[in-house]
Short mmCIF file of C-alpha atoms in Angstrom, two decimals:
data_model
loop_
_atom_site.label_atom_id
_atom_site.label_comp_id
_atom_site.label_asym_id
_atom_site.label_seq_id
_atom_site.Cartn_x
_atom_site.Cartn_y
_atom_site.Cartn_z
CA MET A 722 168.37 96.66 81.52
CA ALA A 723 167.69 98.80 84.09
CA ASN A 724 167.62 99.98 88.07
CA THR A 725 169.41 101.64 90.94
CA SER A 726 172.84 100.49 91.94
CA SER A 727 175.15 100.78 94.91
CA PRO A 728 178.37 99.22 96.11
CA LYS A 729 177.14 95.98 97.59
CA PRO A 730 178.25 92.51 98.59
CA GLN A 731 179.01 89.93 95.95
CA PRO A 732 177.00 86.76 96.60
CA VAL A 733 178.23 84.26 94.05
CA ASN A 734 175.23 82.02 94.62
CA SER A 735 172.54 84.67 95.09
CA LYS A 736 172.83 84.46 98.84
CA SER A 737 173.71 87.23 101.23
CA PRO A 738 177.21 88.52 101.98
CA LYS A 739 179.03 86.67 104.70
CA LYS A 740 180.24 88.26 107.90
CA GLY A 741 183.23 87.55 110.00
CA LYS A 742 186.09 87.75 107.51
CA LYS A 743 189.07 89.73 108.71
CA GLU A 744 189.26 91.64 105.45
CA ASP A 745 185.54 92.31 105.61
CA GLY A 746 184.95 93.71 109.10
CA TRP A 747 181.75 94.73 110.81
CA LEU A 748 181.74 98.29 109.48
CA SER A 749 182.58 97.27 105.92
CA TYR A 750 179.88 94.61 105.95
CA HIS A 751 177.16 96.92 107.25
CA ILE A 752 178.08 99.76 104.91
CA ARG A 753 177.48 97.40 101.98
CA ALA A 754 174.68 95.29 103.42
CA THR A 755 172.79 97.66 105.74
CA PHE A 756 173.63 101.37 105.60
CA GLY A 757 174.08 101.51 101.82
CA PRO A 758 170.78 99.79 101.05
CA LEU A 759 168.98 101.88 103.69
CA PHE A 760 170.33 105.06 102.10
CA LEU A 761 169.19 103.99 98.64
CA MET A 762 165.76 102.85 99.79
CA THR A 763 165.10 106.17 101.51
CA SER A 764 166.71 108.48 98.95
CA THR A 765 165.66 107.07 95.58
CA PRO A 766 161.88 107.54 95.95
CA THR A 767 162.41 111.19 96.94
CA SER A 768 164.99 111.75 94.21
CA LEU A 769 162.60 110.33 91.63
CA VAL A 770 159.94 112.94 92.39
CA ILE A 771 162.39 115.81 92.82
CA VAL A 772 163.88 115.20 89.36
CA TRP A 773 160.37 115.35 87.91
CA MET A 774 159.62 118.47 89.95
CA ILE A 775 162.74 120.29 88.74
CA ASN A 776 161.72 119.67 85.16
CA GLN A 777 158.07 120.52 85.72
CA PHE A 778 158.32 123.66 87.85
CA TYR A 779 161.92 124.92 87.61
CA ASP A 780 162.61 124.75 83.87
CA GLY A 781 164.86 121.72 84.32
CA SER A 782 167.43 123.83 86.18
CA ILE A 783 169.03 122.36 89.29
CA LEU A 784 170.44 125.77 90.27
CA ARG A 785 167.06 127.42 90.01
CA PHE A 786 165.51 124.67 92.11
CA VAL A 787 168.16 125.10 94.81
CA ARG A 788 167.76 128.89 94.85
CA GLU A 789 163.97 129.04 94.81
CA ILE A 790 162.67 125.95 96.59
CA THR A 791 160.90 126.40 99.91
CA TRP A 792 159.30 123.85 102.16
CA LYS A 793 155.91 125.35 101.35
CA ASP A 794 156.49 124.98 97.60
CA LEU A 795 157.86 121.46 98.02
CA THR A 796 154.81 120.23 99.94
CA ALA A 797 152.34 122.11 97.74
CA ARG A 798 153.81 120.69 94.54
CA TRP A 799 154.44 117.18 95.78
CA PRO A 800 152.24 114.90 93.62
CA VAL A 801 149.36 113.04 95.24
CA PRO A 802 147.95 110.09 93.26
CA ASP A 803 144.25 110.12 92.44
CA LEU A 804 141.74 107.84 90.69
CA THR A 805 142.96 108.92 87.26
CA THR A 806 146.47 107.88 88.22
CA VAL A 807 145.31 104.51 89.49
CA SER A 808 143.25 103.85 86.36
CA ILE A 809 146.18 104.69 84.04
CA VAL A 810 148.60 102.40 85.87
CA LEU A 811 146.19 99.50 86.38
CA THR A 812 144.99 99.59 82.78
CA PHE A 813 148.56 99.37 81.55
CA ALA A 814 149.53 96.65 84.04
CA VAL A 815 146.53 94.46 83.21
CA PHE A 816 146.97 94.98 79.46
CA GLU A 817 150.63 93.90 79.63
CA ALA A 818 149.79 90.89 81.80
CA LEU A 819 147.23 89.75 79.22
CA LEU A 820 149.76 90.15 76.42
CA LEU A 821 152.36 88.14 78.33
CA VAL A 822 149.91 85.29 78.96
CA PHE A 823 147.92 85.15 75.71
CA VAL A 824 150.14 86.40 72.88
CA PRO A 825 151.74 83.32 71.25
CA GLY A 826 155.43 82.81 71.80
CA ARG A 827 157.84 79.93 72.18
CA ILE A 828 158.76 78.72 75.65
CA PHE A 829 162.41 79.37 76.45
CA LYS A 830 164.42 77.67 79.18
CA GLY A 831 166.85 80.07 80.83
CA PRO A 832 170.36 79.31 82.12
CA ILE A 833 170.75 76.93 85.02
CA THR A 834 170.58 78.81 88.31
CA PRO A 835 173.11 78.57 91.17
CA ALA A 836 170.83 76.02 92.87
CA GLY A 837 170.49 73.94 89.70
CA ASN A 838 167.02 75.11 88.63
CA GLN A 839 166.10 76.22 85.11
CA PRO A 840 163.44 78.95 84.82
CA THR A 841 161.13 79.16 81.81
CA TYR A 842 159.90 82.23 79.93
CA ARG A 843 157.41 82.95 77.17
CA LEU A 844 159.17 84.79 74.34
CA ASN A 845 156.49 87.08 72.89
CA GLY A 846 158.25 90.37 73.53
CA VAL A 847 158.41 91.68 69.95
CA ALA A 848 154.71 91.04 69.33
CA SER A 849 153.79 92.55 72.71
CA TYR A 850 155.93 95.62 71.99
CA LEU A 851 154.30 96.21 68.59
CA LEU A 852 150.80 95.62 69.95
CA SER A 853 151.41 97.97 72.89
CA LEU A 854 152.59 100.86 70.72
CA ALA A 855 149.95 100.25 68.05
CA THR A 856 147.20 100.24 70.68
CA LEU A 857 148.52 103.45 72.22
CA ILE A 858 148.72 105.27 68.88
CA ILE A 859 145.22 104.10 67.90
CA CYS A 860 143.90 105.40 71.22
CA PHE A 861 145.60 108.77 70.60
CA VAL A 862 144.33 109.09 67.03
CA SER A 863 140.80 108.04 67.94
CA GLY A 864 140.67 110.40 70.91
CA VAL A 865 140.15 107.63 73.45
CA ILE A 866 143.27 108.86 75.28
CA PRO A 867 143.94 112.64 75.31
CA LEU A 868 147.40 113.48 73.98
CA ASP A 869 148.42 115.20 77.21
CA LEU A 870 146.86 112.75 79.70
CA VAL A 871 149.97 110.80 80.73
CA TYR A 872 152.44 113.70 80.74
CA ASP A 873 150.11 115.93 82.76
CA ASN A 874 149.73 113.16 85.36
CA LEU A 875 153.33 111.97 85.30
CA GLY A 876 154.25 113.17 88.79
CA LYS A 877 151.26 111.38 90.27
CA ILE A 878 152.06 108.26 88.24
CA LEU A 879 155.64 108.20 89.51
CA GLN A 880 154.55 108.67 93.11
CA PHE A 881 151.89 105.98 92.81
CA MET A 882 154.35 103.56 91.22
CA SER A 883 156.81 104.25 94.02
CA TYR A 884 154.15 103.35 96.61
CA VAL A 885 152.97 100.27 94.74
CA SER A 886 156.50 99.06 94.06
CA PHE A 887 157.42 99.31 97.72
CA VAL A 888 154.34 97.37 98.80
CA PHE A 889 155.06 94.78 96.11
CA CYS A 890 158.60 94.42 97.47
CA ILE A 891 157.09 93.60 100.89
CA PHE A 892 154.98 90.91 99.21
CA LEU A 893 158.07 89.50 97.47
CA TYR A 894 160.01 89.49 100.73
CA PHE A 895 157.49 87.31 102.51
CA LYS A 896 156.75 85.17 99.47
CA GLY A 897 160.41 84.24 99.17
CA ILE A 898 160.49 83.21 102.83
CA TYR A 899 157.21 81.31 103.13
CA PHE A 900 156.15 80.43 99.57
CA PRO A 901 159.28 80.27 97.38
CA SER A 902 158.89 79.17 93.79
CA SER A 903 162.21 77.28 93.79
CA THR A 904 165.21 76.42 95.92
CA ASP A 905 166.91 79.65 94.75
CA SER A 906 165.63 81.44 97.83
CA GLY A 907 166.37 82.10 101.47
CA THR A 908 167.42 84.78 103.93
CA SER A 909 170.67 86.04 105.42
CA GLY A 910 169.45 87.11 108.86
CA ASN A 911 169.89 90.77 107.89
CA ILE A 912 166.37 92.00 107.21
CA VAL A 913 167.55 95.19 105.50
CA TRP A 914 169.75 93.31 103.06
CA ASP A 915 167.12 90.64 102.43
CA PHE A 916 164.47 93.25 101.62
CA TYR A 917 166.85 95.21 99.37
CA TRP A 918 168.46 92.26 97.61
CA GLY A 919 165.46 89.92 97.70
CA THR A 920 164.65 86.56 99.18
CA GLU A 921 164.00 84.77 95.89
CA LEU A 922 165.75 84.63 92.52
CA HIS A 923 162.85 83.74 90.24
CA PRO A 924 159.47 84.32 91.91
CA GLN A 925 156.47 83.08 89.96
CA LEU A 926 152.71 83.37 90.37
CA SER A 927 152.23 80.20 88.35
CA SER A 928 154.34 77.88 86.22
CA SER A 929 153.74 80.14 83.21
CA PHE A 930 153.85 83.59 84.84
CA ASN A 931 157.35 84.69 85.83
CA LEU A 932 157.16 87.83 87.97
CA LYS A 933 160.68 88.90 87.10
CA GLN A 934 159.94 88.77 83.38
CA TYR A 935 156.62 90.55 83.85
CA CYS A 936 158.05 93.40 85.92
CA ASN A 937 161.37 93.83 84.13
CA CYS A 938 160.29 93.25 80.55
CA ARG A 939 156.58 94.05 80.38
CA LEU A 940 156.16 96.84 82.92
CA GLY A 941 159.63 98.41 83.13
CA MET A 942 160.91 98.26 79.55
CA MET A 943 157.46 98.46 77.93
CA GLY A 944 156.56 101.34 80.20
CA TRP A 945 159.66 103.15 78.96
CA ALA A 946 158.59 102.65 75.32
CA VAL A 947 155.03 103.80 76.00
CA LEU A 948 155.95 106.82 78.12
CA ILE A 949 158.31 108.42 75.62
CA VAL A 950 155.60 108.18 72.95
CA CYS A 951 153.22 109.89 75.38
CA PHE A 952 155.76 112.69 75.89
CA ALA A 953 156.06 113.19 72.13
CA ALA A 954 152.26 113.35 71.97
CA LYS A 955 152.28 116.05 74.64
CA GLN A 956 154.74 118.14 72.65
CA TYR A 957 152.58 117.72 69.56
CA SER A 958 149.54 118.93 71.49
CA GLN A 959 151.47 122.05 72.52
CA LEU A 960 153.31 122.93 69.31
CA GLY A 961 151.32 121.25 66.58
CA TYR A 962 154.43 119.25 65.62
CA ILE A 963 157.22 117.22 67.18
CA THR A 964 160.71 118.76 67.10
CA ASN A 965 163.44 116.81 65.37
CA SER A 966 165.44 116.72 68.61
CA SER A 967 162.56 114.84 70.24
CA ILE A 968 162.24 112.63 67.16
CA ALA A 969 165.96 111.75 67.17
CA SER A 970 165.91 110.85 70.85
CA LEU A 971 162.64 108.94 70.50
CA ILE A 972 163.88 106.91 67.52
CA LEU A 973 167.11 105.88 69.22
CA GLN A 974 165.37 104.90 72.44
CA GLN A 975 162.73 102.90 70.57
CA ILE A 976 165.37 101.12 68.48
CA TYR A 977 167.18 100.19 71.68
CA ILE A 978 163.99 98.92 73.31
CA PHE A 979 162.99 97.00 70.17
CA LYS A 980 166.45 95.42 70.16
CA PHE A 981 165.89 94.43 73.77
CA TYR A 982 162.75 92.48 72.81
CA LEU A 983 164.35 91.05 69.68
CA TRP A 984 167.09 89.68 71.94
CA GLU A 985 164.85 88.87 74.90
CA ASP A 986 166.19 85.33 75.26
CA GLY A 987 169.69 86.79 75.57
CA TYR A 988 168.52 89.13 78.33
CA PHE A 989 167.57 86.12 80.42
CA ALA A 990 171.27 85.25 80.56
CA SER A 991 172.16 88.70 81.93
CA LEU A 992 173.22 89.64 85.46
CA ASP A 993 169.78 91.07 86.34
CA ILE A 994 168.08 87.77 85.62
CA MET A 995 170.68 85.11 86.38
CA HIS A 996 172.11 86.30 89.68
CA ASP A 997 170.37 89.37 91.09
CA ARG A 998 167.50 88.39 93.34
CA PHE A 999 164.16 90.10 92.97
CA GLY A 1000 163.98 92.60 95.83
CA TYR A 1001 163.94 96.36 96.10
CA TYR A 1002 167.15 96.71 94.09
CA ILE A 1003 165.61 95.25 90.94
CA CYS A 1004 161.86 95.45 91.54
CA TRP A 1005 161.51 99.07 92.67
CA GLY A 1006 164.07 100.06 90.07
CA VAL A 1007 162.27 98.59 87.07
CA LEU A 1008 158.83 99.67 88.20
CA SER A 1009 159.64 103.23 89.29
CA TRP A 1010 163.18 104.36 88.43
CA ILE A 1011 162.92 103.44 84.75
CA ALA A 1012 159.68 105.40 84.37
CA GLY A 1013 161.10 108.59 85.86
CA ILE A 1014 164.82 108.55 85.08
CA TYR A 1015 165.35 106.49 81.93
CA THR A 1016 162.69 108.54 80.14
CA PHE A 1017 163.89 111.88 81.46
CA VAL A 1018 165.43 113.37 78.31
CA SER A 1019 162.09 112.90 76.53
CA GLN A 1020 160.32 114.58 79.44
CA PHE A 1021 162.79 117.45 79.28
CA LEU A 1022 162.39 117.99 75.53
CA VAL A 1023 158.62 118.45 75.85
CA ASN A 1024 159.07 121.95 77.29
CA HIS A 1025 162.49 122.62 75.76
CA PRO A 1026 161.84 122.33 72.02
CA ILE A 1027 165.02 122.30 69.99
CA ASP A 1028 165.14 122.24 66.19
CA LEU A 1029 168.44 120.67 65.21
CA PRO A 1030 170.31 121.44 61.98
CA PRO A 1031 169.87 118.49 59.58
CA VAL A 1032 173.56 117.54 59.85
CA LEU A 1033 173.27 117.12 63.62
CA PHE A 1034 169.92 115.33 63.41
CA TYR A 1035 171.24 112.72 60.98
CA GLY A 1036 174.64 112.60 62.65
CA TYR A 1037 173.15 111.80 66.05
CA LEU A 1038 170.93 109.14 64.49
CA ALA A 1039 173.83 107.56 62.60
CA LEU A 1040 176.10 107.38 65.64
CA GLY A 1041 173.27 106.14 67.85
CA ILE A 1042 172.34 103.41 65.37
CA PHE A 1043 176.00 102.37 65.21
CA PHE A 1044 176.05 101.91 68.98
CA VAL A 1045 172.81 99.91 68.83
CA TRP A 1046 174.28 97.67 66.14
CA ALA A 1047 177.57 97.23 68.01
CA ASN A 1048 175.73 96.34 71.22
CA TYR A 1049 173.47 93.88 69.41
CA ASP A 1050 176.33 92.37 67.40
CA ALA A 1051 178.40 91.79 70.54
CA ASP A 1052 175.52 90.02 72.27
CA ALA A 1053 174.70 88.07 69.10
CA GLN A 1054 178.30 86.88 68.72
CA ARG A 1055 178.40 85.47 72.21
CA LEU A 1056 174.96 83.86 71.94
CA ARG A 1057 175.70 82.36 68.51
CA VAL A 1058 179.00 80.89 69.65
CA ARG A 1059 177.40 79.28 72.69
CA GLN A 1060 174.44 77.91 70.72
CA THR A 1061 176.71 76.36 68.07
CA LYS A 1062 179.42 75.34 70.55
CA GLY A 1063 181.92 77.37 68.55
CA ASN A 1064 180.99 75.96 65.13
CA THR A 1065 180.45 79.37 63.54
CA THR A 1066 182.40 82.43 62.48
CA VAL A 1067 183.11 85.71 64.23
CA TRP A 1068 184.20 88.60 62.05
CA GLY A 1069 184.84 86.13 59.25
CA SER A 1070 187.08 83.79 61.21
CA LYS A 1071 186.70 80.76 63.43
CA PRO A 1072 186.06 82.05 66.96
CA LYS A 1073 188.66 81.73 69.68
CA ILE A 1074 186.96 80.05 72.61
CA MET A 1075 187.65 78.28 75.86
CA THR A 1076 185.46 75.91 77.85
CA ALA A 1077 185.08 76.88 81.52
CA LYS A 1078 183.76 74.34 84.01
CA TYR A 1079 181.87 75.20 87.18
CA LYS A 1080 179.69 73.58 89.82
CA THR A 1081 176.25 74.62 91.07
CA SER A 1082 175.29 74.45 94.72
CA ASP A 1083 173.76 71.00 94.21
CA GLY A 1084 177.25 69.66 93.38
CA LYS A 1085 176.62 69.07 89.67
CA GLU A 1086 179.31 70.08 87.19
CA HIS A 1087 178.46 72.22 84.17
CA SER A 1088 180.40 74.09 81.52
CA SER A 1089 180.16 77.36 79.62
CA ILE A 1090 181.87 78.58 76.48
CA LEU A 1091 183.81 81.83 76.86
CA LEU A 1092 184.45 83.84 73.69
CA LEU A 1093 187.91 85.40 73.32
CA SER A 1094 187.61 86.98 69.87
CA GLY A 1095 185.42 89.46 68.04
CA TRP A 1096 184.01 92.14 70.32
CA TRP A 1097 184.85 89.96 73.31
CA GLY A 1098 188.52 89.92 72.40
CA ILE A 1099 188.61 93.72 72.81
CA ALA A 1100 187.43 93.81 76.43
CA ARG A 1101 185.65 91.43 78.78
CA HIS A 1102 182.66 93.77 79.14
CA VAL A 1103 182.96 95.80 75.96
CA HIS A 1104 179.17 95.92 75.48
CA TYR A 1105 178.88 98.33 78.40
CA ILE A 1106 180.71 101.00 76.40
CA THR A 1107 178.20 100.69 73.55
CA GLU A 1108 175.34 101.14 76.03
CA ILE A 1109 176.88 104.28 77.50
CA GLY A 1110 177.60 105.65 74.02
CA LEU A 1111 174.02 105.05 72.92
CA SER A 1112 172.57 106.73 76.01
CA PHE A 1113 174.71 109.78 75.27
CA MET A 1114 173.49 109.90 71.66
CA TRP A 1115 169.81 109.95 72.63
CA THR A 1116 170.56 112.59 75.28
CA VAL A 1117 172.72 114.98 73.26
CA PRO A 1118 169.74 116.30 71.21
CA ALA A 1119 168.81 118.16 74.43
CA GLY A 1120 171.96 120.28 74.01
CA PHE A 1121 174.42 121.31 76.69
CA THR A 1122 172.67 124.26 78.33
CA TYR A 1123 171.27 122.09 81.12
CA ILE A 1124 173.00 119.43 83.20
CA LEU A 1125 169.97 117.45 84.35
CA PRO A 1126 169.24 115.65 81.04
CA TYR A 1127 172.63 113.95 81.43
CA PHE A 1128 171.74 112.52 84.83
CA TYR A 1129 170.85 109.17 83.24
CA VAL A 1130 174.11 109.00 81.28
CA VAL A 1131 176.14 109.61 84.44
CA TYR A 1132 174.01 107.18 86.43
CA LEU A 1133 174.32 104.49 83.74
CA THR A 1134 178.09 104.91 83.57
CA ILE A 1135 178.42 104.45 87.34
CA LEU A 1136 176.01 101.50 87.29
CA LEU A 1137 177.77 99.66 84.45
CA PHE A 1138 181.28 100.17 85.78
CA ASP A 1139 180.08 98.95 89.17
CA ARG A 1140 178.39 96.05 87.43
CA SER A 1141 181.60 95.18 85.57
CA HIS A 1142 183.29 94.92 88.97
CA ARG A 1143 180.52 92.68 90.27
CA ASP A 1144 180.67 90.61 87.07
CA GLU A 1145 184.37 90.05 87.62
CA LEU A 1146 183.96 88.92 91.22
CA ARG A 1147 181.08 86.62 90.38
CA CYS A 1148 182.77 85.09 87.33
CA ARG A 1149 186.05 84.59 89.17
CA ALA A 1150 184.20 82.85 92.00
CA LYS A 1151 182.19 80.75 89.52
CA TYR A 1152 184.88 79.75 87.03
CA GLY A 1153 188.02 80.00 89.19
CA LYS A 1154 191.20 79.18 87.26
CA TYR A 1155 189.34 79.34 83.94
CA TRP A 1156 188.44 82.99 84.51
CA ASN A 1157 192.01 83.79 85.48
CA THR A 1158 193.17 82.31 82.17
CA TYR A 1159 190.46 84.21 80.29
CA SER A 1160 191.50 87.47 81.96
CA LYS A 1161 195.08 86.97 80.78
CA GLU A 1162 193.88 86.35 77.23
CA VAL A 1163 191.57 89.41 77.30
CA PRO A 1164 193.35 91.78 79.72
CA TYR A 1165 191.02 94.81 79.57
CA ARG A 1166 187.80 94.88 81.56
CA VAL A 1167 185.79 97.61 79.76
CA ILE A 1168 187.95 100.12 77.87
CA PRO A 1169 190.89 98.81 75.81
CA TYR A 1170 194.30 100.05 77.03
CA ILE A 1171 192.66 102.06 79.83
CA TYR A 1172 190.50 99.89 82.11
#
């Protein structure tokens, strides 16, 4: 799922990095816990708008932007939110909140947290996804929403979301300190790190409204699905049809997002949910970065129509669908093995598993099943390669004339390799000798025989 990333400390129990270790001196600590987060929090909001601006006013060319930009042009073209912007964002946010609360769905208990708590979620993602897209298309067809409304206001929407997200992060910071929803909360004494990383793991407005689920799944991921449909609608309003390059990219992105909702309970066992606290790093990322960066290739294709030869169109779709299937199958294998305690098959054979014991901060002992066969016998984080491959396949319809459409692919690659490193540190700290044994059984981290 989704957000900005930087080299940062590795709190195995969702707390802050510790100071004072000889191997982790003052400078090293503050680069990871102070200067790095400060850089990201000041640079990402500006980068978000500049990427949009390059596409909107400079034909998607970084070189042209660098050559032609002036301070006067930058300030004149910088988007300023207005009432239309506010109404678009608030309508969507309220609509998604209503779907989360009122659409039927089973209640799912997530993994036990480092402090021994167990968050609950309402699993109605697939129905909410279908209702969201159906409502949007009906509004387009009926004329309630002009085809070009969202695209033409995108810069203002991104700027408004950046403002709102930052203010919301301030709310989350103080909520985690003074009104935490569980014992998975607290501060480190470093206000920069606490604001960036978060002061609470699973903030809730009520027992049935999980803010992390709402922001990550209903605003971030659903916003992605809705926005790329709006961009296709804009191209249709300009050309009278949608190019097959836009269609190929749209289909692959929507399949990926649909898979996300189909597997929503599995997502709640991911790093974003289980261990990363809900501060700027996650919150601003899912509310702002996803809208501007994850959707960028669809933005780019609006004004760069490309009609692909049929062999490329179907080839890109086939390869992209393979990566979706591989990613889903890998996640499904692991989930199925854990749910059945190994009493199942993986690739037609009995799975090779090991039971790893660990303790939560309340002193209670628990255990997890680690899968050593199937996809997970190839590499310990093999699913990251399928995600990178899929992102490339929905980007390649934009061609290779411009570099900027591949920004997300490069960003995702850096994020996932960094995440694999953080996964390793966290799992080694959590499982100890069991993870060392697992690493010997499955020696490659991400890419077999390479890394």
